[in-house]
Amino acid sequence: MDAGVIIAGILTLAIYTFLYRDNPIYKAAESLLIGLSIGYALVIYWQTTLVDRLFTPLFSRGELNLMVPLILGLLMFSRFTRRFSWLSRIPIALMIGAGAGVAIPAMLYARTLKQISASVAPLIGKGGGFNFEALVVAVGLLSTLAYFYFSREHKGVVGTAAKVGTYFLMVFFGATFGYTVMSRMSTFIGRIDFLLTDFLRLLA
Amino acid sequence: MQQRLPVLICFVAGILMFLQYFSRHPVARTVFVSINDYWQIIFAFTLLVGVAAFGKSNLRQIGRGIDTPYRFIALSGLVIMPVLAIIGGIKIDSPFQWAFEYMLAPMQATVFSLLAFFVASASYRGFRARNLQAAVLLGAALIVLIGRVPISEMISDSFPKVTFWIQNYPSMSARRGILIGIGLGSMTTALRVILGIERTYLRGE
């Protein structure tokens, strides 16, 4: 049997021991997972970002403008000194500011305008028939927004709309829950299939 | 100086990135690409800082004799991946990718699948149709659960259709309402950050 399959099988079983209770075997596997995940991310970011985007263009092609992110990046390490730790705020401020600047138009377009335009459909279809789904979407969207509208007390029309909105939210939470459970179940089935077929070879 | 300089940098970077969205001028494009590149490079450095802090914290705990075996295992996992990458590179048939395929990926998938048990356990304890709203939630969850497996077609041909309808109309409309709320909230927070009203990122040493 392939050594990789044996190791993968043992590590899979080590993680599943947690179903019995928290135990040293699970803790060891969990610690290994944390270490390997960080090590993997470190290697990938080192190669794809620092080497490919910074060190190679800066030191091989002489793109001196990249001295700016290099210095800003090195300033991050000032967090380890008490006296100069405030310098790490400079690269953080650049990242936060740039992220916020990009987020405003992106959020306006993708999370607001696009969602509104996708929710507005004619109530009368092309064949002249009533488009029930368009009505459901419009009522659902408006009532959900009414539920999250806290500038007015939920009384009268707003209160009724907010009440209807809770039912739409319950449908959303239920559907999302069902979908999530099924995705986790399919992963579980995949792991059990691996254990029975590849590792233990009980299934041909 | 320690407060004003970061706030000023945040303001300038935020305004530049916001304004470039409305301009087709090549300079605006260059500013966007440059700051975006800088962002990713600085992010990689923050990861290095995180790794250094992780190593430092674990070594300190080992020095105090707290969970020593587990700390050693975590640190060895952290060291193994870069060592394998240095020895054999990160190409598809390298030892680094072998470690990813047979160690990291199976453990990640297994931890992910563990959640199936906890979700099932939590729902068994928490799902009670105490009122109409809870009953609607329970009904929608059960319909989607059953509707996404082949057995639903054996029960009724319309089962998958009902599942599809629930997910694409009432559920989607509520999802859009939430997304619009997230969008408006994100924009407000971003504006507060750029204008220096929101300064929580300046906290900590």
PDB file of N, CA and C in Angstrom, chain B residues 105-195:
ATOM      1  N   ALA B 105      -4.282  18.029   3.409  1.00  0.00           N
ATOM      2  CA  ALA B 105      -5.623  17.973   2.805  1.00  0.00           C
ATOM      3  C   ALA B 105      -6.535  16.953   3.490  1.00  0.00           C
ATOM      4  N   PRO B 106      -6.072  15.700   3.786  1.00  0.00           N
ATOM      5  CA  PRO B 106      -6.973  14.761   4.484  1.00  0.00           C
ATOM      6  C   PRO B 106      -7.403  15.262   5.856  1.00  0.00           C
ATOM      7  N   MET B 107      -6.468  15.869   6.600  1.00  0.00           N
ATOM      8  CA  MET B 107      -6.843  16.361   7.933  1.00  0.00           C
ATOM      9  C   MET B 107      -7.828  17.523   7.847  1.00  0.00           C
ATOM     10  N   GLN B 108      -7.607  18.424   6.882  1.00  0.00           N
ATOM     11  CA  GLN B 108      -8.542  19.549   6.722  1.00  0.00           C
ATOM     12  C   GLN B 108      -9.935  19.045   6.369  1.00  0.00           C
ATOM     13  N   ALA B 109     -10.005  18.090   5.425  1.00  0.00           N
ATOM     14  CA  ALA B 109     -11.306  17.548   5.004  1.00  0.00           C
ATOM     15  C   ALA B 109     -11.982  16.826   6.165  1.00  0.00           C
ATOM     16  N   THR B 110     -11.197  16.122   6.989  1.00  0.00           N
ATOM     17  CA  THR B 110     -11.772  15.375   8.115  1.00  0.00           C
ATOM     18  C   THR B 110     -12.326  16.332   9.175  1.00  0.00           C
ATOM     19  N   VAL B 111     -11.567  17.384   9.480  1.00  0.00           N
ATOM     20  CA  VAL B 111     -12.061  18.377  10.456  1.00  0.00           C
ATOM     21  C   VAL B 111     -13.342  19.020   9.931  1.00  0.00           C
ATOM     22  N   PHE B 112     -13.359  19.318   8.621  1.00  0.00           N
ATOM     23  CA  PHE B 112     -14.546  19.906   7.999  1.00  0.00           C
ATOM     24  C   PHE B 112     -15.743  18.953   8.141  1.00  0.00           C
ATOM     25  N   SER B 113     -15.476  17.638   7.916  1.00  0.00           N
ATOM     26  CA  SER B 113     -16.576  16.670   7.981  1.00  0.00           C
ATOM     27  C   SER B 113     -17.041  16.438   9.416  1.00  0.00           C
ATOM     28  N   LEU B 114     -16.152  16.677  10.402  1.00  0.00           N
ATOM     29  CA  LEU B 114     -16.550  16.530  11.818  1.00  0.00           C
ATOM     30  C   LEU B 114     -17.745  17.419  12.143  1.00  0.00           C
ATOM     31  N   LEU B 115     -17.799  18.571  11.457  1.00  0.00           N
ATOM     32  CA  LEU B 115     -18.887  19.523  11.730  1.00  0.00           C
ATOM     33  C   LEU B 115     -20.249  18.919  11.445  1.00  0.00           C
ATOM     34  N   ALA B 116     -20.310  17.915  10.562  1.00  0.00           N
ATOM     35  CA  ALA B 116     -21.593  17.269  10.261  1.00  0.00           C
ATOM     36  C   ALA B 116     -22.200  16.712  11.541  1.00  0.00           C
ATOM     37  N   PHE B 117     -21.351  16.100  12.388  1.00  0.00           N
ATOM     38  CA  PHE B 117     -21.841  15.517  13.644  1.00  0.00           C
ATOM     39  C   PHE B 117     -22.302  16.601  14.605  1.00  0.00           C
ATOM     40  N   PHE B 118     -21.531  17.675  14.691  1.00  0.00           N
ATOM     41  CA  PHE B 118     -21.881  18.728  15.645  1.00  0.00           C
ATOM     42  C   PHE B 118     -23.131  19.486  15.211  1.00  0.00           C
ATOM     43  N   VAL B 119     -23.260  19.692  13.899  1.00  0.00           N
ATOM     44  CA  VAL B 119     -24.465  20.365  13.390  1.00  0.00           C
ATOM     45  C   VAL B 119     -25.679  19.486  13.641  1.00  0.00           C
ATOM     46  N   ALA B 120     -25.519  18.171  13.368  1.00  0.00           N
ATOM     47  CA  ALA B 120     -26.639  17.244  13.591  1.00  0.00           C
ATOM     48  C   ALA B 120     -27.010  17.206  15.073  1.00  0.00           C
ATOM     49  N   SER B 121     -25.982  17.169  15.931  1.00  0.00           N
ATOM     50  CA  SER B 121     -26.223  17.114  17.374  1.00  0.00           C
ATOM     51  C   SER B 121     -26.906  18.399  17.863  1.00  0.00           C
ATOM     52  N   ALA B 122     -26.397  19.545  17.389  1.00  0.00           N
ATOM     53  CA  ALA B 122     -26.966  20.834  17.805  1.00  0.00           C
ATOM     54  C   ALA B 122     -28.395  20.971  17.317  1.00  0.00           C
ATOM     55  N   SER B 123     -28.663  20.524  16.092  1.00  0.00           N
ATOM     56  CA  SER B 123     -30.018  20.662  15.551  1.00  0.00           C
ATOM     57  C   SER B 123     -30.982  19.730  16.280  1.00  0.00           C
ATOM     58  N   TYR B 124     -30.488  18.537  16.692  1.00  0.00           N
ATOM     59  CA  TYR B 124     -31.350  17.613  17.437  1.00  0.00           C
ATOM     60  C   TYR B 124     -31.797  18.253  18.754  1.00  0.00           C
ATOM     61  N   ARG B 125     -30.840  18.971  19.385  1.00  0.00           N
ATOM     62  CA  ARG B 125     -31.169  19.605  20.670  1.00  0.00           C
ATOM     63  C   ARG B 125     -31.943  20.910  20.486  1.00  0.00           C
ATOM     64  N   GLY B 126     -31.618  21.639  19.410  1.00  0.00           N
ATOM     65  CA  GLY B 126     -32.171  22.984  19.255  1.00  0.00           C
ATOM     66  C   GLY B 126     -33.436  23.085  18.429  1.00  0.00           C
ATOM     67  N   PHE B 127     -33.625  22.143  17.496  1.00  0.00           N
ATOM     68  CA  PHE B 127     -34.788  22.236  16.594  1.00  0.00           C
ATOM     69  C   PHE B 127     -36.060  21.776  17.303  1.00  0.00           C
ATOM     70  N   ARG B 128     -36.836  22.733  17.732  1.00  0.00           N
ATOM     71  CA  ARG B 128     -38.150  22.428  18.298  1.00  0.00           C
ATOM     72  C   ARG B 128     -39.133  23.415  17.683  1.00  0.00           C
ATOM     73  N   ALA B 129     -40.229  22.873  17.161  1.00  0.00           N
ATOM     74  CA  ALA B 129     -41.235  23.742  16.538  1.00  0.00           C
ATOM     75  C   ALA B 129     -42.106  24.370  17.616  1.00  0.00           C
ATOM     76  N   ARG B 130     -41.491  25.281  18.408  1.00  0.00           N
ATOM     77  CA  ARG B 130     -42.214  25.884  19.527  1.00  0.00           C
ATOM     78  C   ARG B 130     -43.259  26.889  19.054  1.00  0.00           C
ATOM     79  N   ASN B 131     -42.978  27.566  17.946  1.00  0.00           N
ATOM     80  CA  ASN B 131     -43.942  28.518  17.393  1.00  0.00           C
ATOM     81  C   ASN B 131     -43.909  28.426  15.864  1.00  0.00           C
ATOM     82  N   LEU B 132     -44.714  29.267  15.215  1.00  0.00           N
ATOM     83  CA  LEU B 132     -44.848  29.155  13.753  1.00  0.00           C
ATOM     84  C   LEU B 132     -43.528  29.456  13.038  1.00  0.00           C
ATOM     85  N   GLN B 133     -42.791  30.461  13.544  1.00  0.00           N
ATOM     86  CA  GLN B 133     -41.521  30.824  12.898  1.00  0.00           C
ATOM     87  C   GLN B 133     -40.516  29.677  12.983  1.00  0.00           C
ATOM     88  N   ALA B 134     -40.437  29.043  14.161  1.00  0.00           N
ATOM     89  CA  ALA B 134     -39.530  27.904  14.327  1.00  0.00           C
ATOM     90  C   ALA B 134     -39.961  26.746  13.432  1.00  0.00           C
ATOM     91  N   ALA B 135     -41.280  26.582  13.279  1.00  0.00           N
ATOM     92  CA  ALA B 135     -41.793  25.511  12.415  1.00  0.00           C
ATOM     93  C   ALA B 135     -41.424  25.777  10.953  1.00  0.00           C
ATOM     94  N   VAL B 136     -41.477  27.042  10.540  1.00  0.00           N
ATOM     95  CA  VAL B 136     -41.096  27.407   9.158  1.00  0.00           C
ATOM     96  C   VAL B 136     -39.612  27.086   8.935  1.00  0.00           C
ATOM     97  N   LEU B 137     -38.791  27.454   9.923  1.00  0.00           N
ATOM     98  CA  LEU B 137     -37.352  27.172   9.823  1.00  0.00           C
ATOM     99  C   LEU B 137     -37.112  25.661   9.716  1.00  0.00           C
ATOM    100  N   LEU B 138     -37.768  24.900  10.584  1.00  0.00           N
ATOM    101  CA  LEU B 138     -37.606  23.446  10.601  1.00  0.00           C
ATOM    102  C   LEU B 138     -38.072  22.839   9.277  1.00  0.00           C
ATOM    103  N   GLY B 139     -39.231  23.313   8.790  1.00  0.00           N
ATOM    104  CA  GLY B 139     -39.783  22.793   7.526  1.00  0.00           C
ATOM    105  C   GLY B 139     -38.864  23.060   6.361  1.00  0.00           C
ATOM    106  N   ALA B 140     -38.369  24.301   6.264  1.00  0.00           N
ATOM    107  CA  ALA B 140     -37.456  24.651   5.161  1.00  0.00           C
ATOM    108  C   ALA B 140     -36.185  23.817   5.221  1.00  0.00           C
ATOM    109  N   ALA B 141     -35.654  23.630   6.439  1.00  0.00           N
ATOM    110  CA  ALA B 141     -34.418  22.843   6.593  1.00  0.00           C
ATOM    111  C   ALA B 141     -34.646  21.399   6.164  1.00  0.00           C
ATOM    112  N   LEU B 142     -35.758  20.801   6.602  1.00  0.00           N
ATOM    113  CA  LEU B 142     -36.032  19.400   6.263  1.00  0.00           C
ATOM    114  C   LEU B 142     -36.245  19.214   4.764  1.00  0.00           C
ATOM    115  N   ILE B 143     -36.983  20.158   4.154  1.00  0.00           N
ATOM    116  CA  ILE B 143     -37.254  20.049   2.712  1.00  0.00           C
ATOM    117  C   ILE B 143     -35.944  20.114   1.926  1.00  0.00           C
ATOM    118  N   VAL B 144     -35.064  21.074   2.300  1.00  0.00           N
ATOM    119  CA  VAL B 144     -33.791  21.211   1.583  1.00  0.00           C
ATOM    120  C   VAL B 144     -32.888  20.000   1.861  1.00  0.00           C
ATOM    121  N   LEU B 145     -32.897  19.526   3.116  1.00  0.00           N
ATOM    122  CA  LEU B 145     -32.087  18.344   3.459  1.00  0.00           C
ATOM    123  C   LEU B 145     -32.490  17.143   2.606  1.00  0.00           C
ATOM    124  N   ILE B 146     -33.782  16.862   2.560  1.00  0.00           N
ATOM    125  CA  ILE B 146     -34.260  15.687   1.816  1.00  0.00           C
ATOM    126  C   ILE B 146     -34.194  15.943   0.309  1.00  0.00           C
ATOM    127  N   GLY B 147     -34.474  17.186  -0.064  1.00  0.00           N
ATOM    128  CA  GLY B 147     -34.536  17.515  -1.501  1.00  0.00           C
ATOM    129  C   GLY B 147     -33.209  17.436  -2.222  1.00  0.00           C
ATOM    130  N   ARG B 148     -32.110  17.452  -1.495  1.00  0.00           N
ATOM    131  CA  ARG B 148     -30.796  17.433  -2.143  1.00  0.00           C
ATOM    132  C   ARG B 148     -30.164  16.043  -2.189  1.00  0.00           C
ATOM    133  N   VAL B 149     -30.945  15.010  -1.837  1.00  0.00           N
ATOM    134  CA  VAL B 149     -30.433  13.637  -1.977  1.00  0.00           C
ATOM    135  C   VAL B 149     -31.340  12.863  -2.935  1.00  0.00           C
ATOM    136  N   PRO B 150     -30.800  11.814  -3.588  1.00  0.00           N
ATOM    137  CA  PRO B 150     -31.590  11.105  -4.622  1.00  0.00           C
ATOM    138  C   PRO B 150     -32.902  10.523  -4.115  1.00  0.00           C
ATOM    139  N   ILE B 151     -32.968  10.202  -2.808  1.00  0.00           N
ATOM    140  CA  ILE B 151     -34.193   9.562  -2.281  1.00  0.00           C
ATOM    141  C   ILE B 151     -35.417  10.472  -2.421  1.00  0.00           C
ATOM    142  N   SER B 152     -35.173  11.793  -2.499  1.00  0.00           N
ATOM    143  CA  SER B 152     -36.304  12.731  -2.605  1.00  0.00           C
ATOM    144  C   SER B 152     -37.112  12.485  -3.876  1.00  0.00           C
ATOM    145  N   GLU B 153     -36.442  12.077  -4.962  1.00  0.00           N
ATOM    146  CA  GLU B 153     -37.159  11.803  -6.223  1.00  0.00           C
ATOM    147  C   GLU B 153     -38.019  10.552  -6.101  1.00  0.00           C
ATOM    148  N   MET B 154     -37.594   9.618  -5.211  1.00  0.00           N
ATOM    149  CA  MET B 154     -38.401   8.404  -5.002  1.00  0.00           C
ATOM    150  C   MET B 154     -39.664   8.733  -4.226  1.00  0.00           C
ATOM    151  N   ILE B 155     -39.547   9.719  -3.305  1.00  0.00           N
ATOM    152  CA  ILE B 155     -40.732  10.119  -2.524  1.00  0.00           C
ATOM    153  C   ILE B 155     -41.737  10.811  -3.444  1.00  0.00           C
ATOM    154  N   SER B 156     -41.261  11.787  -4.187  1.00  0.00           N
ATOM    155  CA  SER B 156     -42.133  12.513  -5.121  1.00  0.00           C
ATOM    156  C   SER B 156     -41.285  13.243  -6.164  1.00  0.00           C
ATOM    157  N   ASP B 157     -41.765  13.266  -7.390  1.00  0.00           N
ATOM    158  CA  ASP B 157     -41.034  13.967  -8.461  1.00  0.00           C
ATOM    159  C   ASP B 157     -40.932  15.467  -8.185  1.00  0.00           C
ATOM    160  N   SER B 158     -41.929  15.992  -7.455  1.00  0.00           N
ATOM    161  CA  SER B 158     -41.961  17.441  -7.226  1.00  0.00           C
ATOM    162  C   SER B 158     -41.075  17.876  -6.052  1.00  0.00           C
ATOM    163  N   PHE B 159     -40.530  16.919  -5.296  1.00  0.00           N
ATOM    164  CA  PHE B 159     -39.703  17.264  -4.124  1.00  0.00           C
ATOM    165  C   PHE B 159     -38.493  18.125  -4.503  1.00  0.00           C
ATOM    166  N   PRO B 160     -37.679  17.683  -5.498  1.00  0.00           N
ATOM    167  CA  PRO B 160     -36.544  18.533  -5.899  1.00  0.00           C
ATOM    168  C   PRO B 160     -36.984  19.901  -6.432  1.00  0.00           C
ATOM    169  N   LYS B 161     -38.172  19.926  -7.076  1.00  0.00           N
ATOM    170  CA  LYS B 161     -38.658  21.203  -7.616  1.00  0.00           C
ATOM    171  C   LYS B 161     -39.013  22.171  -6.483  1.00  0.00           C
ATOM    172  N   VAL B 162     -39.646  21.624  -5.431  1.00  0.00           N
ATOM    173  CA  VAL B 162     -40.001  22.461  -4.269  1.00  0.00           C
ATOM    174  C   VAL B 162     -38.722  22.989  -3.611  1.00  0.00           C
ATOM    175  N   THR B 163     -37.708  22.112  -3.486  1.00  0.00           N
ATOM    176  CA  THR B 163     -36.416  22.516  -2.907  1.00  0.00           C
ATOM    177  C   THR B 163     -35.809  23.646  -3.713  1.00  0.00           C
ATOM    178  N   PHE B 164     -35.813  23.462  -5.033  1.00  0.00           N
ATOM    179  CA  PHE B 164     -35.271  24.482  -5.936  1.00  0.00           C
ATOM    180  C   PHE B 164     -36.028  25.802  -5.765  1.00  0.00           C
ATOM    181  N   TRP B 165     -37.358  25.709  -5.670  1.00  0.00           N
ATOM    182  CA  TRP B 165     -38.194  26.919  -5.553  1.00  0.00           C
ATOM    183  C   TRP B 165     -37.889  27.639  -4.230  1.00  0.00           C
ATOM    184  N   ILE B 166     -37.796  26.888  -3.143  1.00  0.00           N
ATOM    185  CA  ILE B 166     -37.509  27.505  -1.834  1.00  0.00           C
ATOM    186  C   ILE B 166     -36.159  28.214  -1.865  1.00  0.00           C
ATOM    187  N   GLN B 167     -35.158  27.545  -2.422  1.00  0.00           N
ATOM    188  CA  GLN B 167     -33.803  28.123  -2.424  1.00  0.00           C
ATOM    189  C   GLN B 167     -33.693  29.338  -3.344  1.00  0.00           C
ATOM    190  N   ASN B 168     -34.467  29.329  -4.438  1.00  0.00           N
ATOM    191  CA  ASN B 168     -34.290  30.381  -5.444  1.00  0.00           C
ATOM    192  C   ASN B 168     -35.240  31.560  -5.323  1.00  0.00           C
ATOM    193  N   TYR B 169     -36.308  31.430  -4.527  1.00  0.00           N
ATOM    194  CA  TYR B 169     -37.227  32.568  -4.414  1.00  0.00           C
ATOM    195  C   TYR B 169     -37.366  33.092  -2.971  1.00  0.00           C
ATOM    196  N   PRO B 170     -38.073  32.434  -2.067  1.00  0.00           N
ATOM    197  CA  PRO B 170     -38.189  33.041  -0.725  1.00  0.00           C
ATOM    198  C   PRO B 170     -36.843  33.137  -0.002  1.00  0.00           C
ATOM    199  N   SER B 171     -36.030  32.073  -0.084  1.00  0.00           N
ATOM    200  CA  SER B 171     -34.731  32.098   0.600  1.00  0.00           C
ATOM    201  C   SER B 171     -33.807  33.144  -0.027  1.00  0.00           C
ATOM    202  N   MET B 172     -33.802  33.193  -1.349  1.00  0.00           N
ATOM    203  CA  MET B 172     -32.931  34.152  -2.052  1.00  0.00           C
ATOM    204  C   MET B 172     -33.326  35.596  -1.758  1.00  0.00           C
ATOM    205  N   SER B 173     -34.651  35.857  -1.644  1.00  0.00           N
ATOM    206  CA  SER B 173     -35.077  37.242  -1.389  1.00  0.00           C
ATOM    207  C   SER B 173     -34.589  37.707  -0.019  1.00  0.00           C
ATOM    208  N   ALA B 174     -34.672  36.819   0.999  1.00  0.00           N
ATOM    209  CA  ALA B 174     -34.169  37.191   2.338  1.00  0.00           C
ATOM    210  C   ALA B 174     -32.649  37.362   2.291  1.00  0.00           C
ATOM    211  N   ARG B 175     -31.987  36.486   1.524  1.00  0.00           N
ATOM    212  CA  ARG B 175     -30.519  36.577   1.401  1.00  0.00           C
ATOM    213  C   ARG B 175     -30.125  37.925   0.794  1.00  0.00           C
ATOM    214  N   ARG B 176     -30.895  38.355  -0.211  1.00  0.00           N
ATOM    215  CA  ARG B 176     -30.594  39.651  -0.831  1.00  0.00           C
ATOM    216  C   ARG B 176     -30.800  40.794   0.154  1.00  0.00           C
ATOM    217  N   GLY B 177     -31.844  40.682   0.968  1.00  0.00           N
ATOM    218  CA  GLY B 177     -32.069  41.714   1.985  1.00  0.00           C
ATOM    219  C   GLY B 177     -30.881  41.814   2.934  1.00  0.00           C
ATOM    220  N   ILE B 178     -30.370  40.646   3.350  1.00  0.00           N
ATOM    221  CA  ILE B 178     -29.199  40.625   4.247  1.00  0.00           C
ATOM    222  C   ILE B 178     -27.982  41.202   3.533  1.00  0.00           C
ATOM    223  N   LEU B 179     -27.794  40.819   2.261  1.00  0.00           N
ATOM    224  CA  LEU B 179     -26.636  41.315   1.496  1.00  0.00           C
ATOM    225  C   LEU B 179     -26.674  42.834   1.335  1.00  0.00           C
ATOM    226  N   ILE B 180     -27.873  43.368   1.090  1.00  0.00           N
ATOM    227  CA  ILE B 180     -27.997  44.825   0.966  1.00  0.00           C
ATOM    228  C   ILE B 180     -27.615  45.496   2.289  1.00  0.00           C
ATOM    229  N   GLY B 181     -28.071  44.898   3.400  1.00  0.00           N
ATOM    230  CA  GLY B 181     -27.707  45.428   4.718  1.00  0.00           C
ATOM    231  C   GLY B 181     -26.201  45.379   4.942  1.00  0.00           C
ATOM    232  N   ILE B 182     -25.576  44.258   4.536  1.00  0.00           N
ATOM    233  CA  ILE B 182     -24.116  44.130   4.672  1.00  0.00           C
ATOM    234  C   ILE B 182     -23.418  45.186   3.818  1.00  0.00           C
ATOM    235  N   GLY B 183     -23.919  45.377   2.595  1.00  0.00           N
ATOM    236  CA  GLY B 183     -23.318  46.355   1.683  1.00  0.00           C
ATOM    237  C   GLY B 183     -23.376  47.763   2.252  1.00  0.00           C
ATOM    238  N   LEU B 184     -24.550  48.139   2.748  1.00  0.00           N
ATOM    239  CA  LEU B 184     -24.708  49.498   3.306  1.00  0.00           C
ATOM    240  C   LEU B 184     -23.842  49.662   4.558  1.00  0.00           C
ATOM    241  N   GLY B 185     -23.818  48.634   5.401  1.00  0.00           N
ATOM    242  CA  GLY B 185     -22.993  48.686   6.616  1.00  0.00           C
ATOM    243  C   GLY B 185     -21.512  48.764   6.295  1.00  0.00           C
ATOM    244  N   SER B 186     -21.080  47.989   5.286  1.00  0.00           N
ATOM    245  CA  SER B 186     -19.660  47.997   4.896  1.00  0.00           C
ATOM    246  C   SER B 186     -19.250  49.360   4.354  1.00  0.00           C
ATOM    247  N   MET B 187     -20.124  49.939   3.537  1.00  0.00           N
ATOM    248  CA  MET B 187     -19.814  51.265   2.970  1.00  0.00           C
ATOM    249  C   MET B 187     -19.682  52.313   4.076  1.00  0.00           C
ATOM    250  N   THR B 188     -20.621  52.256   5.023  1.00  0.00           N
ATOM    251  CA  THR B 188     -20.587  53.225   6.134  1.00  0.00           C
ATOM    252  C   THR B 188     -19.305  53.061   6.940  1.00  0.00           C
ATOM    253  N   THR B 189     -18.959  51.815   7.244  1.00  0.00           N
ATOM    254  CA  THR B 189     -17.747  51.563   8.038  1.00  0.00           C
ATOM    255  C   THR B 189     -16.510  52.008   7.271  1.00  0.00           C
ATOM    256  N   ALA B 190     -16.482  51.714   5.948  1.00  0.00           N
ATOM    257  CA  ALA B 190     -15.324  52.105   5.135  1.00  0.00           C
ATOM    258  C   ALA B 190     -15.167  53.630   5.123  1.00  0.00           C
ATOM    259  N   LEU B 191     -16.294  54.319   5.014  1.00  0.00           N
ATOM    260  CA  LEU B 191     -16.250  55.788   5.016  1.00  0.00           C
ATOM    261  C   LEU B 191     -15.751  56.322   6.359  1.00  0.00           C
ATOM    262  N   ARG B 192     -16.207  55.702   7.442  1.00  0.00           N
ATOM    263  CA  ARG B 192     -15.760  56.114   8.784  1.00  0.00           C
ATOM    264  C   ARG B 192     -14.256  55.888   8.952  1.00  0.00           C
ATOM    265  N   VAL B 193     -13.768  54.774   8.387  1.00  0.00           N
ATOM    266  CA  VAL B 193     -12.330  54.463   8.480  1.00  0.00           C
ATOM    267  C   VAL B 193     -11.523  55.494   7.702  1.00  0.00           C
ATOM    268  N   ILE B 194     -11.952  55.791   6.469  1.00  0.00           N
ATOM    269  CA  ILE B 194     -11.206  56.741   5.623  1.00  0.00           C
ATOM    270  C   ILE B 194     -11.185  58.128   6.275  1.00  0.00           C
ATOM    271  N   LEU B 195     -12.302  58.537   6.844  1.00  0.00           N
ATOM    272  CA  LEU B 195     -12.390  59.881   7.445  1.00  0.00           C
ATOM    273  C   LEU B 195     -11.759  59.947   8.840  1.00  0.00           C
TER     274      LEU B 195
END
